[in-house]
Amino acid sequence: MSVTQQTTSTKSTASETLTGPLLVVLAVVVVAGLLFGYDQGVISGALDGIKQQFMLSAILVEVVTSWVTLGALVGSLAGGWLADHYGRRRAVLIAGALFVVGALLQATAPDVPLLVFGRLVVGFGVGVAAVAAPLYGSELAPAAHRGRFVAAYQLAITIGIFLAYLVNAGLAADGDWRWMLGISLVPGVLLVLVGALGVESPRWLVKMGRRDEARAVLGKVWPEEDNAARLKAIEHTLDEEAGKASWREVFDPAWRKPLMIALGLAIFQQITGINAIIYYANQIFAAAGFSTAAQQTTATTWAVGGVNVAATFIAIAFIDKLGRRPLLLAGLIGMGLALLVVGFAFLSIDGQLAGNGPRTAGIVTLVALVVFIVSFAFSLGPVVWTVINEIFPGKVRGRAVAVATAVNWGSAFLVSQFFLTLIDAIGKSTTFWLFAFFCAAGWIWVYRTVPETRGRTLEDIERSWTGQPASVSV
Ligand code: BGC
């Protein structure tokens, strides 16, 4: 009997059941996303208190802010190796432990070097988690739910950012930066706990030659079913990839297409401006005429943080129904148009007297930014992570996802580092139009390059790169 025949019988049930162990996997993905988001959003609120306490120079302010990104860049590369070497679940546990240590170091740091070291450790944890958790989720989720699993990760990132904005607003009056940074200890401990309860990815176990353990895990995840066919399907694909993956193989010409797709998505997600807005929302609202700190914080917390969370539900509802491509293409149109409008609004704001609260243009900017965030949240936010985690062959998946994640962090670092410089050099309007231009370029590139992966098994997708017929269901 062919693999195709053997596996079709398990398809309908396997695609629908979300058993207890799968819910634990989902919990791991969600907690990892919460941590990622919290650590991304918290620094904007903590910085003022830190500056006051340690009298930081401008350079040290940048170091304290950006070394998390630096740690994440290195951590994501290490995360790929850890996930391939020690398993997806253990890599998640290591990330959780790093968060706990990093949060403690930051919250209790007596001086700047230790604080920076804590930032680096947390960043390293963010990087490892950003690779290991979605990988873990996408390898264990049944094909019909895979998009939703990874979209849940994105939802958790947005909730993390939103929570950080709320905590910042709540603690801002006392400038209590130690609590702001220390709170990420809680989800760190939670990640270790849920990670300890989880099963290992059967795909990784088979890859390591631990077939019996893989069978046992499949039995736990789908106790009601005959998992022999499922195990065969995984083995069948991995058999074709004899030998161990090396970093060199990630760049093998055979996988050039998925690599280009992943890197392109990772870069377009950032150069279209999301983190310029996440990090600098307060300043943007200030420039648009929201004159008091309270007005700016409220606009940022709700129009950026809250809307980002709410609109991610659109992706969760539609990513496995409509597919990845329609969401990406629609989202890029919304983002591009919104950025064009923000550019025009600033043209009119800058033409008016500064400090006079240019009302109409300010409101137009607010509405356009909401449209931008909504469009990002149902498209590039979740879909990029979903596609990056599903298009690589099992053999190189861990390391290839790591490379794409590191490139994503690198692009995020560049955009957030140079956004203010760019505004100084070419002005606000042109900067937003540049982001809009990247949306247009991204649209054309996605239209021509990114395949639809909705409802297809990882094995199917893998075979499509090598031109073999698509057939295996898991
Ligand atoms: C991106 C982050 C971004 C977040 C905003 C994620 O998908 O990778 O860079 O801050 O979305 O929700």
JSON list of C-alpha atoms and ligand atoms in Angstrom, two decimals, residues 36-37 40-41 153-159 161 266 269-270 274-276 278-279 304-305 308-309 312 373 376-377 379-385 405 408-409 412, ligand 1:
[
{"chain": "A", "resi": 36, "resn": "PHE", "atom": "CA", "xyz": [8.31, 37.98, 23.31]},
{"chain": "A", "resi": 37, "resn": "GLY", "atom": "CA", "xyz": [5.71, 40.77, 23.14]},
{"chain": "A", "resi": 40, "resn": "GLN", "atom": "CA", "xyz": [9.35, 44.14, 23.12]},
{"chain": "A", "resi": 41, "resn": "GLY", "atom": "CA", "xyz": [6.88, 46.64, 24.58]},
{"chain": "A", "resi": 153, "resn": "TYR", "atom": "CA", "xyz": [1.60, 32.87, 18.73]},
{"chain": "A", "resi": 154, "resn": "GLN", "atom": "CA", "xyz": [1.21, 36.22, 17.00]},
{"chain": "A", "resi": 155, "resn": "LEU", "atom": "CA", "xyz": [-1.91, 36.95, 19.08]},
{"chain": "A", "resi": 156, "resn": "ALA", "atom": "CA", "xyz": [0.13, 36.29, 22.21]},
{"chain": "A", "resi": 157, "resn": "ILE", "atom": "CA", "xyz": [2.90, 38.64, 20.99]},
{"chain": "A", "resi": 158, "resn": "THR", "atom": "CA", "xyz": [0.33, 41.40, 20.53]},
{"chain": "A", "resi": 159, "resn": "ILE", "atom": "CA", "xyz": [-1.20, 40.72, 23.96]},
{"chain": "A", "resi": 161, "resn": "ILE", "atom": "CA", "xyz": [2.96, 44.28, 23.83]},
{"chain": "A", "resi": 266, "resn": "ALA", "atom": "CA", "xyz": [11.07, 38.28, 7.23]},
{"chain": "A", "resi": 269, "resn": "GLN", "atom": "CA", "xyz": [7.50, 42.33, 7.65]},
{"chain": "A", "resi": 270, "resn": "GLN", "atom": "CA", "xyz": [9.95, 44.84, 9.11]},
{"chain": "A", "resi": 274, "resn": "ILE", "atom": "CA", "xyz": [5.59, 48.07, 12.02]},
{"chain": "A", "resi": 275, "resn": "ASN", "atom": "CA", "xyz": [8.20, 48.50, 14.73]},
{"chain": "A", "resi": 276, "resn": "ALA", "atom": "CA", "xyz": [8.85, 52.15, 13.90]},
{"chain": "A", "resi": 278, "resn": "ILE", "atom": "CA", "xyz": [5.28, 50.14, 17.90]},
{"chain": "A", "resi": 279, "resn": "TYR", "atom": "CA", "xyz": [8.39, 51.77, 19.43]},
{"chain": "A", "resi": 304, "resn": "VAL", "atom": "CA", "xyz": [-1.77, 50.69, 18.60]},
{"chain": "A", "resi": 305, "resn": "GLY", "atom": "CA", "xyz": [-1.65, 48.10, 21.43]},
{"chain": "A", "resi": 308, "resn": "ASN", "atom": "CA", "xyz": [-3.20, 45.14, 17.33]},
{"chain": "A", "resi": 309, "resn": "VAL", "atom": "CA", "xyz": [-4.62, 42.47, 19.65]},
{"chain": "A", "resi": 312, "resn": "THR", "atom": "CA", "xyz": [-5.16, 39.51, 15.14]},
{"chain": "A", "resi": 373, "resn": "ILE", "atom": "CA", "xyz": [-2.15, 48.27, 12.53]},
{"chain": "A", "resi": 376, "resn": "PHE", "atom": "CA", "xyz": [-0.63, 44.38, 9.63]},
{"chain": "A", "resi": 377, "resn": "ALA", "atom": "CA", "xyz": [-2.30, 42.37, 12.38]},
{"chain": "A", "resi": 379, "resn": "SER", "atom": "CA", "xyz": [-1.63, 39.78, 7.46]},
{"chain": "A", "resi": 380, "resn": "LEU", "atom": "CA", "xyz": [2.13, 40.24, 7.76]},
{"chain": "A", "resi": 381, "resn": "GLY", "atom": "CA", "xyz": [2.12, 39.81, 11.56]},
{"chain": "A", "resi": 382, "resn": "PRO", "atom": "CA", "xyz": [0.82, 36.25, 11.81]},
{"chain": "A", "resi": 383, "resn": "VAL", "atom": "CA", "xyz": [1.17, 35.02, 8.22]},
{"chain": "A", "resi": 384, "resn": "VAL", "atom": "CA", "xyz": [4.92, 35.66, 7.99]},
{"chain": "A", "resi": 385, "resn": "TRP", "atom": "CA", "xyz": [5.61, 33.47, 11.04]},
{"chain": "A", "resi": 405, "resn": "THR", "atom": "CA", "xyz": [14.19, 34.81, 12.43]},
{"chain": "A", "resi": 408, "resn": "ASN", "atom": "CA", "xyz": [13.80, 39.46, 10.90]},
{"chain": "A", "resi": 409, "resn": "TRP", "atom": "CA", "xyz": [15.46, 40.73, 14.11]},
{"chain": "A", "resi": 412, "resn": "ALA", "atom": "CA", "xyz": [13.77, 45.21, 13.09]},
{"chain": "B", "resi": 1, "resn": "BGC", "atom": "C1", "xyz": [6.75, 41.06, 14.53]},
{"chain": "B", "resi": 1, "resn": "BGC", "atom": "C2", "xyz": [7.26, 42.02, 15.56]},
{"chain": "B", "resi": 1, "resn": "BGC", "atom": "C3", "xyz": [6.19, 43.06, 15.82]},
{"chain": "B", "resi": 1, "resn": "BGC", "atom": "C4", "xyz": [4.89, 42.41, 16.19]},
{"chain": "B", "resi": 1, "resn": "BGC", "atom": "C5", "xyz": [3.79, 43.43, 16.33]},
{"chain": "B", "resi": 1, "resn": "BGC", "atom": "C6", "xyz": [5.48, 40.45, 15.00]},
{"chain": "B", "resi": 1, "resn": "BGC", "atom": "O1", "xyz": [5.01, 39.55, 14.06]},
{"chain": "B", "resi": 1, "resn": "BGC", "atom": "O2", "xyz": [7.72, 40.05, 14.28]},
{"chain": "B", "resi": 1, "resn": "BGC", "atom": "O3", "xyz": [8.46, 42.59, 15.10]},
{"chain": "B", "resi": 1, "resn": "BGC", "atom": "O4", "xyz": [6.59, 43.93, 16.84]},
{"chain": "B", "resi": 1, "resn": "BGC", "atom": "O5", "xyz": [4.52, 41.47, 15.22]},
{"chain": "B", "resi": 1, "resn": "BGC", "atom": "O6", "xyz": [2.57, 42.84, 16.64]}
]
